[in-house]
Amino acid sequence: MAKGHRSQIKRARNEAQKETRPYAKISYARVSVQKACFVLDAIRGKDVQSALAILAYNPRYASSVIEKVLKSAIANAENNEKYDGMKAENLFIEECYANKGPTMKRIKPRAQGRAYRIEKRMSHITIVLNEKGKED
């Protein structure tokens, strides 16, 4: 038998699985997962200064969205007490991924009374940072 009430067990499990690295997440970004992954693949594993430079000169729309998320993750690392005031020059992108969000379905009228479906896809983009020399 498990020890404690179900809520106590869940609380202890969630505390053990809590993220200890600085991260930022955007939910319901109006960009498809495939298009976001092109940009995320370009910055994965890079330090944050070179990643910001790549995003600034990338012509894709997703790069502007991802740049905001990256700047938010850097600010979280520097300002949150639980990360001990990490320095931006020591940070690099350890993980970055895009998960599928909901899809808005729209109708496009076509010839002879037909209707084609247009799917406007959304994604949830997450960027996890870490300090150099602090890999777990």
mmCIF file of N, CA and C in Angstrom:
data_model
loop_
_atom_site.group_PDB
_atom_site.id
_atom_site.type_symbol
_atom_site.label_atom_id
_atom_site.label_comp_id
_atom_site.label_asym_id
_atom_site.label_seq_id
_atom_site.Cartn_x
_atom_site.Cartn_y
_atom_site.Cartn_z
ATOM 1 N N MET A 1 0.827 -1.187 0.000
ATOM 2 C CA MET A 1 0.000 0.000 0.000
ATOM 3 C C MET A 1 0.866 1.244 0.000
ATOM 4 N N ALA A 2 0.368 2.258 -0.644
ATOM 5 C CA ALA A 2 1.079 3.535 -0.670
ATOM 6 C C ALA A 2 0.912 4.249 0.657
ATOM 7 N N LYS A 3 1.916 5.040 1.002
ATOM 8 C CA LYS A 3 1.875 5.767 2.264
ATOM 9 C C LYS A 3 1.323 7.170 2.023
ATOM 10 N N GLY A 4 0.313 7.555 2.804
ATOM 11 C CA GLY A 4 -0.236 8.893 2.701
ATOM 12 C C GLY A 4 -1.459 8.943 1.802
ATOM 13 N N HIS A 5 -2.078 10.088 1.801
ATOM 14 C CA HIS A 5 -3.256 10.324 0.977
ATOM 15 C C HIS A 5 -2.839 10.523 -0.471
ATOM 16 N N ARG A 6 -3.760 10.285 -1.381
ATOM 17 C CA ARG A 6 -3.467 10.383 -2.806
ATOM 18 C C ARG A 6 -2.911 11.769 -3.172
ATOM 19 N N SER A 7 -3.478 12.823 -2.597
ATOM 20 C CA SER A 7 -2.999 14.178 -2.902
ATOM 21 C C SER A 7 -1.570 14.389 -2.391
ATOM 22 N N GLN A 8 -1.230 13.790 -1.242
ATOM 23 C CA GLN A 8 0.131 13.904 -0.725
ATOM 24 C C GLN A 8 1.120 13.163 -1.624
ATOM 25 N N ILE A 9 0.709 12.019 -2.128
ATOM 26 C CA ILE A 9 1.571 11.240 -3.017
ATOM 27 C C ILE A 9 1.808 11.999 -4.313
ATOM 28 N N LYS A 10 0.737 12.582 -4.873
ATOM 29 C CA LYS A 10 0.869 13.365 -6.107
ATOM 30 C C LYS A 10 1.755 14.587 -5.883
ATOM 31 N N ARG A 11 1.576 15.266 -4.758
ATOM 32 C CA ARG A 11 2.366 16.454 -4.465
ATOM 33 C C ARG A 11 3.852 16.102 -4.382
ATOM 34 N N ALA A 12 4.166 14.999 -3.713
ATOM 35 C CA ALA A 12 5.562 14.573 -3.592
ATOM 36 C C ALA A 12 6.143 14.179 -4.955
ATOM 37 N N ARG A 13 5.341 13.499 -5.773
ATOM 38 C CA ARG A 13 5.814 13.102 -7.101
ATOM 39 C C ARG A 13 6.042 14.330 -7.978
ATOM 40 N N ASN A 14 5.121 15.288 -7.944
ATOM 41 C CA ASN A 14 5.275 16.490 -8.758
ATOM 42 C C ASN A 14 6.458 17.327 -8.300
ATOM 43 N N GLU A 15 6.713 17.356 -7.002
ATOM 44 C CA GLU A 15 7.863 18.106 -6.476
ATOM 45 C C GLU A 15 9.171 17.487 -6.958
ATOM 46 N N ALA A 16 9.194 16.155 -7.035
ATOM 47 C CA ALA A 16 10.409 15.471 -7.498
ATOM 48 C C ALA A 16 10.638 15.682 -8.990
ATOM 49 N N GLN A 17 9.572 15.854 -9.764
ATOM 50 C CA GLN A 17 9.695 16.012 -11.209
ATOM 51 C C GLN A 17 9.750 17.467 -11.650
ATOM 52 N N LYS A 18 9.780 18.404 -10.695
ATOM 53 C CA LYS A 18 9.744 19.832 -11.031
ATOM 54 C C LYS A 18 10.983 20.230 -11.824
ATOM 55 N N GLU A 19 10.779 21.091 -12.794
ATOM 56 C CA GLU A 19 11.867 21.555 -13.661
ATOM 57 C C GLU A 19 12.809 22.451 -12.861
ATOM 58 N N THR A 20 14.105 22.120 -12.868
ATOM 59 C CA THR A 20 15.091 22.911 -12.136
ATOM 60 C C THR A 20 15.882 23.820 -13.064
ATOM 61 N N ARG A 21 15.651 23.718 -14.364
ATOM 62 C CA ARG A 21 16.349 24.575 -15.320
ATOM 63 C C ARG A 21 15.415 25.694 -15.750
ATOM 64 N N PRO A 22 15.969 26.869 -16.077
ATOM 65 C CA PRO A 22 15.097 27.960 -16.525
ATOM 66 C C PRO A 22 14.480 27.643 -17.878
ATOM 67 N N TYR A 23 13.215 27.993 -18.037
ATOM 68 C CA TYR A 23 12.524 27.713 -19.290
ATOM 69 C C TYR A 23 11.457 28.763 -19.527
ATOM 70 N N ALA A 24 10.966 28.792 -20.744
ATOM 71 C CA ALA A 24 9.830 29.632 -21.102
ATOM 72 C C ALA A 24 9.004 28.865 -22.116
ATOM 73 N N LYS A 25 7.709 29.116 -22.094
ATOM 74 C CA LYS A 25 6.804 28.380 -22.966
ATOM 75 C C LYS A 25 5.759 29.338 -23.507
ATOM 76 N N ILE A 26 5.433 29.185 -24.774
ATOM 77 C CA ILE A 26 4.305 29.912 -25.349
ATOM 78 C C ILE A 26 3.290 28.873 -25.812
ATOM 79 N N SER A 27 2.050 29.086 -25.400
ATOM 80 C CA SER A 27 0.979 28.184 -25.798
ATOM 81 C C SER A 27 0.138 28.851 -26.874
ATOM 82 N N TYR A 28 -0.398 28.058 -27.751
ATOM 83 C CA TYR A 28 -1.296 28.509 -28.816
ATOM 84 C C TYR A 28 -0.642 29.534 -29.743
ATOM 85 N N ALA A 29 0.617 29.304 -30.097
ATOM 86 C CA ALA A 29 1.288 30.176 -31.069
ATOM 87 C C ALA A 29 0.727 29.852 -32.450
ATOM 88 N N ARG A 30 0.397 30.883 -33.215
ATOM 89 C CA ARG A 30 -0.225 30.680 -34.529
ATOM 90 C C ARG A 30 0.820 30.373 -35.592
ATOM 91 N N VAL A 31 1.530 29.282 -35.400
ATOM 92 C CA VAL A 31 2.502 28.788 -36.371
ATOM 93 C C VAL A 31 2.468 27.269 -36.263
ATOM 94 N N SER A 32 2.583 26.590 -37.380
ATOM 95 C CA SER A 32 2.500 25.130 -37.335
ATOM 96 C C SER A 32 3.781 24.551 -36.737
ATOM 97 N N VAL A 33 3.665 23.328 -36.236
ATOM 98 C CA VAL A 33 4.803 22.661 -35.609
ATOM 99 C C VAL A 33 5.933 22.480 -36.612
ATOM 100 N N GLN A 34 5.584 22.110 -37.846
ATOM 101 C CA GLN A 34 6.616 21.864 -38.851
ATOM 102 C C GLN A 34 7.424 23.124 -39.129
ATOM 103 N N LYS A 35 6.747 24.267 -39.241
ATOM 104 C CA LYS A 35 7.439 25.517 -39.541
ATOM 105 C C LYS A 35 8.253 25.996 -38.344
ATOM 106 N N ALA A 36 7.755 25.765 -37.132
ATOM 107 C CA ALA A 36 8.507 26.154 -35.942
ATOM 108 C C ALA A 36 9.746 25.291 -35.776
ATOM 109 N N CYS A 37 9.663 24.016 -36.145
ATOM 110 C CA CYS A 37 10.801 23.112 -35.971
ATOM 111 C C CYS A 37 11.963 23.463 -36.886
ATOM 112 N N PHE A 38 11.712 24.052 -38.052
ATOM 113 C CA PHE A 38 12.804 24.501 -38.911
ATOM 114 C C PHE A 38 13.685 25.499 -38.176
ATOM 115 N N VAL A 39 13.057 26.424 -37.470
ATOM 116 C CA VAL A 39 13.805 27.451 -36.747
ATOM 117 C C VAL A 39 14.422 26.872 -35.477
ATOM 118 N N LEU A 40 13.685 26.028 -34.759
ATOM 119 C CA LEU A 40 14.195 25.449 -33.518
ATOM 120 C C LEU A 40 15.420 24.566 -33.773
ATOM 121 N N ASP A 41 15.432 23.856 -34.898
ATOM 122 C CA ASP A 41 16.584 23.020 -35.223
ATOM 123 C C ASP A 41 17.838 23.852 -35.449
ATOM 124 N N ALA A 42 17.663 25.094 -35.913
ATOM 125 C CA ALA A 42 18.814 25.957 -36.192
ATOM 126 C C ALA A 42 19.464 26.474 -34.914
ATOM 127 N N ILE A 43 18.712 26.574 -33.812
ATOM 128 C CA ILE A 43 19.270 27.160 -32.587
ATOM 129 C C ILE A 43 19.525 26.138 -31.486
ATOM 130 N N ARG A 44 19.119 24.900 -31.661
ATOM 131 C CA ARG A 44 19.275 23.890 -30.612
ATOM 132 C C ARG A 44 20.752 23.675 -30.279
ATOM 133 N N GLY A 45 21.099 23.768 -28.994
ATOM 134 C CA GLY A 45 22.455 23.526 -28.543
ATOM 135 C C GLY A 45 23.367 24.746 -28.608
ATOM 136 N N LYS A 46 22.907 25.846 -29.152
ATOM 137 C CA LYS A 46 23.740 27.052 -29.284
ATOM 138 C C LYS A 46 23.682 27.879 -27.992
ATOM 139 N N ASP A 47 24.695 28.734 -27.798
ATOM 140 C CA ASP A 47 24.610 29.667 -26.688
ATOM 141 C C ASP A 47 23.606 30.759 -27.053
ATOM 142 N N VAL A 48 23.101 31.476 -26.042
ATOM 143 C CA VAL A 48 21.959 32.351 -26.276
ATOM 144 C C VAL A 48 22.306 33.554 -27.157
ATOM 145 N N GLN A 49 23.557 34.050 -27.097
ATOM 146 C CA GLN A 49 23.914 35.197 -27.941
ATOM 147 C C GLN A 49 23.876 34.823 -29.419
ATOM 148 N N SER A 50 24.456 33.674 -29.776
ATOM 149 C CA SER A 50 24.437 33.261 -31.183
ATOM 150 C C SER A 50 23.030 32.854 -31.617
ATOM 151 N N ALA A 51 22.232 32.299 -30.704
ATOM 152 C CA ALA A 51 20.849 31.940 -31.040
ATOM 153 C C ALA A 51 20.021 33.192 -31.327
ATOM 154 N N LEU A 52 20.216 34.247 -30.524
ATOM 155 C CA LEU A 52 19.495 35.501 -30.781
ATOM 156 C C LEU A 52 19.917 36.117 -32.108
ATOM 157 N N ALA A 53 21.205 35.990 -32.457
ATOM 158 C CA ALA A 53 21.677 36.515 -33.741
ATOM 159 C C ALA A 53 21.073 35.735 -34.903
ATOM 160 N N ILE A 54 20.982 34.408 -34.766
ATOM 161 C CA ILE A 54 20.378 33.578 -35.811
ATOM 162 C C ILE A 54 18.911 33.954 -35.992
ATOM 163 N N LEU A 55 18.198 34.128 -34.878
ATOM 164 C CA LEU A 55 16.772 34.447 -34.946
ATOM 165 C C LEU A 55 16.527 35.844 -35.526
ATOM 166 N N ALA A 56 17.438 36.776 -35.267
ATOM 167 C CA ALA A 56 17.250 38.143 -35.754
ATOM 168 C C ALA A 56 17.318 38.205 -37.277
ATOM 169 N N TYR A 57 18.133 37.333 -37.885
ATOM 170 C CA TYR A 57 18.326 37.387 -39.334
ATOM 171 C C TYR A 57 17.641 36.252 -40.084
ATOM 172 N N ASN A 58 16.825 35.485 -39.385
ATOM 173 C CA ASN A 58 16.074 34.419 -40.031
ATOM 174 C C ASN A 58 14.789 35.016 -40.606
ATOM 175 N N PRO A 59 14.490 34.812 -41.890
ATOM 176 C CA PRO A 59 13.324 35.469 -42.485
ATOM 177 C C PRO A 59 11.982 34.842 -42.139
ATOM 178 N N ARG A 60 11.950 33.698 -41.487
ATOM 179 C CA ARG A 60 10.689 33.029 -41.207
ATOM 180 C C ARG A 60 9.897 33.742 -40.108
ATOM 181 N N TYR A 61 8.567 33.640 -40.188
ATOM 182 C CA TYR A 61 7.704 34.257 -39.180
ATOM 183 C C TYR A 61 7.928 33.615 -37.816
ATOM 184 N N ALA A 62 8.148 32.311 -37.785
ATOM 185 C CA ALA A 62 8.305 31.598 -36.518
ATOM 186 C C ALA A 62 9.504 32.111 -35.726
ATOM 187 N N SER A 63 10.508 32.667 -36.417
ATOM 188 C CA SER A 63 11.697 33.133 -35.709
ATOM 189 C C SER A 63 11.378 34.322 -34.799
ATOM 190 N N SER A 64 10.444 35.174 -35.188
ATOM 191 C CA SER A 64 10.076 36.305 -34.328
ATOM 192 C C SER A 64 9.349 35.817 -33.074
ATOM 193 N N VAL A 65 8.517 34.796 -33.213
ATOM 194 C CA VAL A 65 7.808 34.226 -32.065
ATOM 195 C C VAL A 65 8.796 33.540 -31.129
ATOM 196 N N ILE A 66 9.714 32.768 -31.697
ATOM 197 C CA ILE A 66 10.683 32.023 -30.902
ATOM 198 C C ILE A 66 11.669 32.968 -30.223
ATOM 199 N N GLU A 67 11.972 34.091 -30.878
ATOM 200 C CA GLU A 67 12.872 35.079 -30.269
ATOM 201 C C GLU A 67 12.271 35.638 -28.981
ATOM 202 N N LYS A 68 10.968 35.902 -28.980
ATOM 203 C CA LYS A 68 10.302 36.391 -27.771
ATOM 204 C C LYS A 68 10.364 35.344 -26.653
ATOM 205 N N VAL A 69 10.165 34.081 -27.012
ATOM 206 C CA VAL A 69 10.200 33.015 -26.006
ATOM 207 C C VAL A 69 11.606 32.890 -25.434
ATOM 208 N N LEU A 70 12.627 32.978 -26.289
ATOM 209 C CA LEU A 70 14.010 32.865 -25.832
ATOM 210 C C LEU A 70 14.369 34.025 -24.906
ATOM 211 N N LYS A 71 13.962 35.240 -25.252
ATOM 212 C CA LYS A 71 14.242 36.392 -24.393
ATOM 213 C C LYS A 71 13.535 36.235 -23.041
ATOM 214 N N SER A 72 12.346 35.659 -23.043
ATOM 215 C CA SER A 72 11.624 35.412 -21.803
ATOM 216 C C SER A 72 12.353 34.380 -20.942
ATOM 217 N N ALA A 73 12.879 33.331 -21.563
ATOM 218 C CA ALA A 73 13.621 32.303 -20.819
ATOM 219 C C ALA A 73 14.899 32.885 -20.224
ATOM 220 N N ILE A 74 15.573 33.770 -20.970
ATOM 221 C CA ILE A 74 16.790 34.412 -20.459
ATOM 222 C C ILE A 74 16.445 35.291 -19.252
ATOM 223 N N ALA A 75 15.347 36.055 -19.354
ATOM 224 C CA ALA A 75 14.917 36.902 -18.238
ATOM 225 C C ALA A 75 14.538 36.062 -17.027
ATOM 226 N N ASN A 76 13.905 34.917 -17.254
ATOM 227 C CA ASN A 76 13.573 34.023 -16.140
ATOM 228 C C ASN A 76 14.834 33.530 -15.447
ATOM 229 N N ALA A 77 15.854 33.187 -16.223
ATOM 230 C CA ALA A 77 17.102 32.676 -15.652
ATOM 231 C C ALA A 77 17.808 33.747 -14.826
ATOM 232 N N GLU A 78 17.763 34.987 -15.288
ATOM 233 C CA GLU A 78 18.476 36.054 -14.600
ATOM 234 C C GLU A 78 17.741 36.561 -13.366
ATOM 235 N N ASN A 79 16.411 36.582 -13.400
ATOM 236 C CA ASN A 79 15.651 37.276 -12.362
ATOM 237 C C ASN A 79 14.975 36.379 -11.332
ATOM 238 N N ASN A 80 14.745 35.114 -11.636
ATOM 239 C CA ASN A 80 14.064 34.250 -10.667
ATOM 240 C C ASN A 80 15.058 33.747 -9.622
ATOM 241 N N GLU A 81 14.643 33.786 -8.351
ATOM 242 C CA GLU A 81 15.534 33.388 -7.272
ATOM 243 C C GLU A 81 15.846 31.898 -7.281
ATOM 244 N N LYS A 82 14.923 31.079 -7.798
ATOM 245 C CA LYS A 82 15.154 29.630 -7.757
ATOM 246 C C LYS A 82 16.260 29.188 -8.705
ATOM 247 N N TYR A 83 16.676 30.072 -9.626
ATOM 248 C CA TYR A 83 17.782 29.743 -10.529
ATOM 249 C C TYR A 83 19.086 30.413 -10.107
ATOM 250 N N ASP A 84 19.117 31.056 -8.929
ATOM 251 C CA ASP A 84 20.316 31.656 -8.355
ATOM 252 C C ASP A 84 20.949 32.714 -9.247
ATOM 253 N N GLY A 85 20.162 33.496 -9.947
ATOM 254 C CA GLY A 85 20.677 34.612 -10.743
ATOM 255 C C GLY A 85 21.714 34.212 -11.774
ATOM 256 N N MET A 86 21.346 33.319 -12.668
ATOM 257 C CA MET A 86 22.274 32.877 -13.716
ATOM 258 C C MET A 86 22.666 34.038 -14.614
ATOM 259 N N LYS A 87 23.867 34.003 -15.144
ATOM 260 C CA LYS A 87 24.361 35.041 -16.051
ATOM 261 C C LYS A 87 24.019 34.657 -17.485
ATOM 262 N N ALA A 88 23.593 35.650 -18.283
ATOM 263 C CA ALA A 88 23.161 35.390 -19.657
ATOM 264 C C ALA A 88 24.301 34.892 -20.532
ATOM 265 N N GLU A 89 25.539 35.342 -20.247
ATOM 266 C CA GLU A 89 26.665 34.930 -21.101
ATOM 267 C C GLU A 89 27.050 33.467 -20.910
ATOM 268 N N ASN A 90 26.578 32.834 -19.809
ATOM 269 C CA ASN A 90 26.894 31.420 -19.561
ATOM 270 C C ASN A 90 25.782 30.479 -20.011
ATOM 271 N N LEU A 91 24.680 31.005 -20.508
ATOM 272 C CA LEU A 91 23.521 30.167 -20.835
ATOM 273 C C LEU A 91 23.607 29.612 -22.251
ATOM 274 N N PHE A 92 23.061 28.423 -22.428
ATOM 275 C CA PHE A 92 22.892 27.837 -23.756
ATOM 276 C C PHE A 92 21.550 27.118 -23.807
ATOM 277 N N ILE A 93 21.091 26.844 -25.018
ATOM 278 C CA ILE A 93 19.789 26.203 -25.212
ATOM 279 C C ILE A 93 19.970 24.696 -25.116
ATOM 280 N N GLU A 94 19.470 24.138 -24.035
ATOM 281 C CA GLU A 94 19.620 22.696 -23.833
ATOM 282 C C GLU A 94 18.528 21.917 -24.560
ATOM 283 N N GLU A 95 17.297 22.398 -24.464
ATOM 284 C CA GLU A 95 16.177 21.754 -25.152
ATOM 285 C C GLU A 95 15.306 22.825 -25.782
ATOM 286 N N CYS A 96 14.771 22.529 -26.942
ATOM 287 C CA CYS A 96 13.743 23.382 -27.534
ATOM 288 C C CYS A 96 12.887 22.485 -28.419
ATOM 289 N N TYR A 97 11.601 22.602 -28.235
ATOM 290 C CA TYR A 97 10.696 21.746 -28.996
ATOM 291 C C TYR A 97 9.354 22.431 -29.170
ATOM 292 N N ALA A 98 8.609 21.958 -30.146
ATOM 293 C CA ALA A 98 7.266 22.463 -30.425
ATOM 294 C C ALA A 98 6.296 21.283 -30.410
ATOM 295 N N ASN A 99 5.256 21.420 -29.623
ATOM 296 C CA ASN A 99 4.209 20.406 -29.558
ATOM 297 C C ASN A 99 2.981 20.898 -30.291
ATOM 298 N N LYS A 100 2.189 19.946 -30.774
ATOM 299 C CA LYS A 100 1.001 20.274 -31.545
ATOM 300 C C LYS A 100 -0.070 20.868 -30.640
ATOM 301 N N GLY A 101 -0.661 21.958 -31.105
ATOM 302 C CA GLY A 101 -1.781 22.581 -30.404
ATOM 303 C C GLY A 101 -3.070 22.299 -31.149
ATOM 304 N N PRO A 102 -4.144 22.996 -30.779
ATOM 305 C CA PRO A 102 -5.403 22.786 -31.486
ATOM 306 C C PRO A 102 -5.358 23.367 -32.893
ATOM 307 N N THR A 103 -6.233 22.881 -33.741
ATOM 308 C CA THR A 103 -6.317 23.342 -35.123
ATOM 309 C C THR A 103 -7.659 24.030 -35.343
ATOM 310 N N MET A 104 -7.600 25.254 -35.884
ATOM 311 C CA MET A 104 -8.840 25.947 -36.238
ATOM 312 C C MET A 104 -9.244 25.496 -37.640
ATOM 313 N N LYS A 105 -10.494 25.101 -37.794
ATOM 314 C CA LYS A 105 -10.977 24.655 -39.098
ATOM 315 C C LYS A 105 -11.789 25.772 -39.736
ATOM 316 N N ARG A 106 -11.424 26.123 -40.937
ATOM 317 C CA ARG A 106 -12.109 27.175 -41.679
ATOM 318 C C ARG A 106 -12.537 26.630 -43.035
ATOM 319 N N ILE A 107 -13.509 27.279 -43.668
ATOM 320 C CA ILE A 107 -14.044 26.821 -44.948
ATOM 321 C C ILE A 107 -13.695 27.834 -46.027
ATOM 322 N N LYS A 108 -13.214 27.337 -47.156
ATOM 323 C CA LYS A 108 -12.894 28.177 -48.314
ATOM 324 C C LYS A 108 -13.863 27.795 -49.427
ATOM 325 N N PRO A 109 -14.683 28.732 -49.904
ATOM 326 C CA PRO A 109 -15.593 28.394 -51.002
ATOM 327 C C PRO A 109 -14.826 28.154 -52.298
ATOM 328 N N ARG A 110 -15.241 27.136 -53.026
ATOM 329 C CA ARG A 110 -14.592 26.783 -54.289
ATOM 330 C C ARG A 110 -15.657 26.729 -55.393
ATOM 331 N N ALA A 111 -15.221 26.348 -56.554
ATOM 332 C CA ALA A 111 -16.111 26.355 -57.720
ATOM 333 C C ALA A 111 -17.230 25.322 -57.576
ATOM 334 N N GLN A 112 -18.349 25.606 -58.215
ATOM 335 C CA GLN A 112 -19.507 24.728 -58.317
ATOM 336 C C GLN A 112 -20.073 24.348 -56.948
ATOM 337 N N GLY A 113 -20.040 25.278 -56.012
ATOM 338 C CA GLY A 113 -20.674 25.066 -54.722
ATOM 339 C C GLY A 113 -19.900 24.200 -53.757
ATOM 340 N N ARG A 114 -18.700 23.859 -54.099
ATOM 341 C CA ARG A 114 -17.895 23.032 -53.193
ATOM 342 C C ARG A 114 -17.280 23.888 -52.098
ATOM 343 N N ALA A 115 -16.842 23.233 -51.046
ATOM 344 C CA ALA A 115 -16.170 23.929 -49.944
ATOM 345 C C ALA A 115 -14.931 23.122 -49.560
ATOM 346 N N TYR A 116 -13.781 23.801 -49.528
ATOM 347 C CA TYR A 116 -12.543 23.165 -49.102
ATOM 348 C C TYR A 116 -12.254 23.585 -47.664
ATOM 349 N N ARG A 117 -11.683 22.670 -46.907
ATOM 350 C CA ARG A 117 -11.331 22.966 -45.523
ATOM 351 C C ARG A 117 -9.921 23.542 -45.471
ATOM 352 N N ILE A 118 -9.773 24.621 -44.717
ATOM 353 C CA ILE A 118 -8.461 25.192 -44.431
ATOM 354 C C ILE A 118 -8.187 24.947 -42.956
ATOM 355 N N GLU A 119 -7.033 24.381 -42.647
ATOM 356 C CA GLU A 119 -6.673 24.107 -41.261
ATOM 357 C C GLU A 119 -5.598 25.090 -40.822
ATOM 358 N N LYS A 120 -5.933 25.895 -39.826
ATOM 359 C CA LYS A 120 -4.985 26.862 -39.281
ATOM 360 C C LYS A 120 -4.415 26.244 -38.007
ATOM 361 N N ARG A 121 -3.182 25.812 -38.091
ATOM 362 C CA ARG A 121 -2.582 25.035 -37.013
ATOM 363 C C ARG A 121 -1.921 25.921 -35.966
ATOM 364 N N MET A 122 -1.894 25.415 -34.740
ATOM 365 C CA MET A 122 -1.241 26.111 -33.633
ATOM 366 C C MET A 122 -0.229 25.174 -32.991
ATOM 367 N N SER A 123 0.684 25.753 -32.229
ATOM 368 C CA SER A 123 1.690 24.938 -31.554
ATOM 369 C C SER A 123 2.007 25.525 -30.186
ATOM 370 N N HIS A 124 2.580 24.691 -29.336
ATOM 371 C CA HIS A 124 3.070 25.083 -28.022
ATOM 372 C C HIS A 124 4.594 24.965 -28.082
ATOM 373 N N ILE A 125 5.304 26.088 -27.953
ATOM 374 C CA ILE A 125 6.757 26.114 -28.116
ATOM 375 C C ILE A 125 7.405 26.273 -26.748
ATOM 376 N N THR A 126 8.390 25.416 -26.444
ATOM 377 C CA THR A 126 9.089 25.436 -25.168
ATOM 378 C C THR A 126 10.586 25.533 -25.414
ATOM 379 N N ILE A 127 11.259 26.389 -24.646
ATOM 380 C CA ILE A 127 12.716 26.512 -24.699
ATOM 381 C C ILE A 127 13.250 26.337 -23.281
ATOM 382 N N VAL A 128 14.186 25.394 -23.098
ATOM 383 C CA VAL A 128 14.800 25.120 -21.802
ATOM 384 C C VAL A 128 16.276 25.493 -21.908
ATOM 385 N N LEU A 129 16.745 26.301 -20.961
ATOM 386 C CA LEU A 129 18.134 26.745 -20.945
ATOM 387 C C LEU A 129 18.909 26.024 -19.853
ATOM 388 N N ASN A 130 20.228 26.131 -19.902
ATOM 389 C CA ASN A 130 21.092 25.624 -18.843
ATOM 390 C C ASN A 130 22.386 26.413 -18.875
ATOM 391 N N GLU A 131 23.135 26.357 -17.786
ATOM 392 C CA GLU A 131 24.436 27.035 -17.738
ATOM 393 C C GLU A 131 25.523 26.100 -18.206
ATOM 394 N N LYS A 132 26.551 26.664 -18.838
ATOM 395 C CA LYS A 132 27.691 25.866 -19.254
ATOM 396 C C LYS A 132 28.392 25.323 -18.024
ATOM 397 N N GLY A 133 28.793 24.054 -18.091
ATOM 398 C CA GLY A 133 29.455 23.428 -16.955
ATOM 399 C C GLY A 133 28.513 22.962 -15.873
ATOM 400 N N LYS A 134 27.204 23.092 -16.088
ATOM 401 C CA LYS A 134 26.217 22.688 -15.080
ATOM 402 C C LYS A 134 25.292 21.601 -15.611
ATOM 403 N N GLU A 135 25.712 20.888 -16.678
ATOM 404 C CA GLU A 135 24.857 19.859 -17.272
ATOM 405 C C GLU A 135 24.630 18.750 -16.266
ATOM 406 N N ASP A 136 23.355 18.316 -16.173
ATOM 407 C CA ASP A 136 23.013 17.263 -15.194
ATOM 408 C C ASP A 136 23.237 15.889 -15.766
#
